[in-house]
Amino acid sequence: MPRQKPEIDHDLIRELARLLDETGLTEIEFERDGQRVRVARQAQAVIAAPSRAVTAIDVPSLDAAPVDPAKHPGVVTSPMVGTAYIGPEPGARPYVDVGSRVAIGDTLLIVEAMKTMNQIPSPRAGTVVQVLIEDGQPVEFGEPLMIIE
């Protein structure tokens, strides 16, 4: 007897898609009674402009490709999926700003994951030259957060 294809549960797919939007995740998978449903979307990178004006001293050429922050040697990436916060609480002064000098181990920001606030320490000493996220923004594992030179 030929095996019948199970019916697609459109309500389940809608519910999983709603969860993606609510949580900021890019993919979710659900399995029940041998049926597996995976809902995914492409992540959109959000890059914030520096909070102060930057003056270019030596501009090589206008046709040069922009530098990918993920490939910068001073990039600090998210060690987990969660929500990034630049200060210890809403309305508080950020841990660091563009231009801040940091030492190894200084707290740069917090990533909330599963109701746990995880302080993200600086992996190197230097100056914060770019903040690539906004306060309260969902972040993925490995997503560039800041650049320290």
Coordinates of C-alpha atoms in Angstrom, one line a residue:
M1 CA 0.0 0.0 0.0
P2 CA 1.5 3.4 -1.0
R3 CA 2.4 5.7 1.8
Q4 CA 0.2 8.8 1.9
K5 CA 1.7 12.3 2.2
P6 CA 0.7 14.0 5.5
E7 CA -1.3 17.1 5.2
I8 CA 0.5 20.4 5.6
D9 CA -0.5 22.1 8.9
H10 CA -0.7 25.7 7.8
D11 CA -1.6 26.9 11.3
L12 CA 1.6 25.4 12.7
I13 CA 3.7 27.1 10.0
R14 CA 2.0 30.4 10.8
E15 CA 2.6 29.9 14.5
L16 CA 6.3 29.1 13.9
A17 CA 6.7 32.1 11.6
R18 CA 5.1 34.3 14.4
L19 CA 7.6 32.9 16.9
L20 CA 10.5 33.8 14.5
D21 CA 9.3 37.4 14.5
E22 CA 8.7 37.6 18.3
T23 CA 12.1 36.1 19.2
G24 CA 14.3 37.5 16.4
L25 CA 15.5 34.1 15.4
T26 CA 16.2 33.3 11.8
E27 CA 15.2 29.6 11.9
I28 CA 13.0 27.3 13.9
E29 CA 12.3 23.5 13.5
F30 CA 9.5 21.5 15.0
E31 CA 9.0 17.7 14.9
R32 CA 5.9 15.8 16.0
D33 CA 4.7 12.3 15.2
G34 CA 7.4 11.8 12.6
Q35 CA 6.6 15.1 10.8
R36 CA 9.2 17.8 10.7
V37 CA 8.5 21.4 9.9
R38 CA 11.3 23.9 9.5
V39 CA 10.7 27.7 9.0
A40 CA 13.6 29.9 8.2
R41 CA 14.2 33.4 6.9
Q42 CA 17.3 35.3 5.8
A43 CA 18.9 37.5 8.4
Q44 CA 19.3 41.1 7.5
A45 CA 22.5 42.7 8.8
V46 CA 22.0 46.0 10.5
I47 CA 25.0 48.3 10.6
A48 CA 24.8 51.4 12.7
A49 CA 26.7 54.5 11.6
P50 CA 29.3 55.9 14.1
S51 CA 27.7 58.2 16.6
R52 CA 30.2 61.0 15.9
A53 CA 31.6 62.4 12.6
V54 CA 34.6 60.6 11.2
T55 CA 37.1 62.5 9.1
A56 CA 38.8 60.7 6.2
I57 CA 42.4 61.7 5.9
D58 CA 43.6 59.4 3.1
V59 CA 40.9 58.1 0.7
P60 CA 42.4 55.6 -1.7
S61 CA 39.9 55.6 -4.5
L62 CA 36.1 56.0 -4.9
D63 CA 35.7 52.6 -6.5
A64 CA 37.1 50.7 -3.5
A65 CA 34.7 48.1 -2.1
P66 CA 33.4 48.8 1.5
V67 CA 35.2 46.8 4.2
D68 CA 33.1 43.9 5.6
P69 CA 33.0 44.4 9.4
A70 CA 33.0 40.6 9.9
K71 CA 36.5 40.5 8.3
H72 CA 38.0 43.3 10.3
P73 CA 40.8 42.1 12.6
G74 CA 39.4 44.0 15.5
V75 CA 35.8 42.7 15.2
V76 CA 34.0 41.5 18.4
T77 CA 31.3 39.0 17.6
S78 CA 28.4 37.7 19.5
P79 CA 29.1 34.4 21.4
M80 CA 25.4 33.5 21.4
V81 CA 22.0 34.2 20.0
G82 CA 20.0 36.7 22.1
T83 CA 19.2 40.4 22.5
A84 CA 22.1 42.9 22.7
Y85 CA 21.9 45.8 25.2
I86 CA 24.6 48.5 25.2
G87 CA 24.0 49.6 28.8
P88 CA 23.3 47.9 32.2
E89 CA 19.6 48.9 32.1
P90 CA 17.2 50.9 29.9
G91 CA 18.1 54.6 29.8
A92 CA 21.5 54.0 31.5
R93 CA 24.8 55.2 30.0
P94 CA 26.2 52.7 27.6
Y95 CA 29.2 50.6 28.7
V96 CA 31.2 52.0 25.8
D97 CA 30.8 54.5 23.0
V98 CA 32.8 55.1 19.8
G99 CA 36.1 56.5 21.0
S100 CA 36.1 54.7 24.4
R101 CA 39.4 53.1 25.5
V102 CA 38.9 49.6 26.7
A103 CA 41.2 47.0 28.4
I104 CA 41.0 43.3 28.1
G105 CA 38.0 42.0 30.1
D106 CA 36.1 45.3 30.2
T107 CA 32.4 44.9 29.7
L108 CA 31.4 46.0 26.2
L109 CA 27.7 45.2 26.3
I110 CA 25.2 42.5 27.5
V111 CA 23.6 39.8 25.5
E112 CA 20.4 38.4 27.0
A113 CA 19.8 34.8 26.2
M114 CA 17.1 32.7 27.8
K115 CA 16.4 35.4 30.5
T116 CA 20.1 35.4 31.5
M117 CA 22.1 38.6 31.1
N118 CA 25.6 37.7 29.8
Q119 CA 28.3 40.4 30.0
I120 CA 30.4 40.4 26.8
P121 CA 34.0 41.3 27.8
S122 CA 36.5 43.0 25.5
P123 CA 38.9 40.4 24.0
R124 CA 41.6 43.0 23.4
A125 CA 42.8 46.4 24.6
G126 CA 42.2 49.4 22.3
T127 CA 39.7 52.0 21.2
V128 CA 36.1 51.3 20.1
V129 CA 36.0 52.6 16.6
Q130 CA 32.6 51.3 15.6
V131 CA 29.4 50.0 17.3
L132 CA 27.5 47.8 14.8
I133 CA 24.3 47.1 16.8
E134 CA 21.6 49.1 18.4
D135 CA 20.3 48.8 21.9
G136 CA 17.7 46.0 22.2
Q137 CA 18.6 44.5 18.8
P138 CA 18.3 40.7 18.3
V139 CA 21.7 39.2 17.5
E140 CA 22.9 35.9 16.0
F141 CA 25.9 33.8 17.0
G142 CA 29.0 35.2 15.3
E143 CA 27.3 38.5 14.3
P144 CA 29.7 41.5 14.4
L145 CA 28.9 43.7 17.4
M146 CA 31.8 46.2 17.6
I147 CA 35.2 46.9 16.2
I148 CA 38.1 47.7 18.5
E149 CA 41.4 48.9 17.2

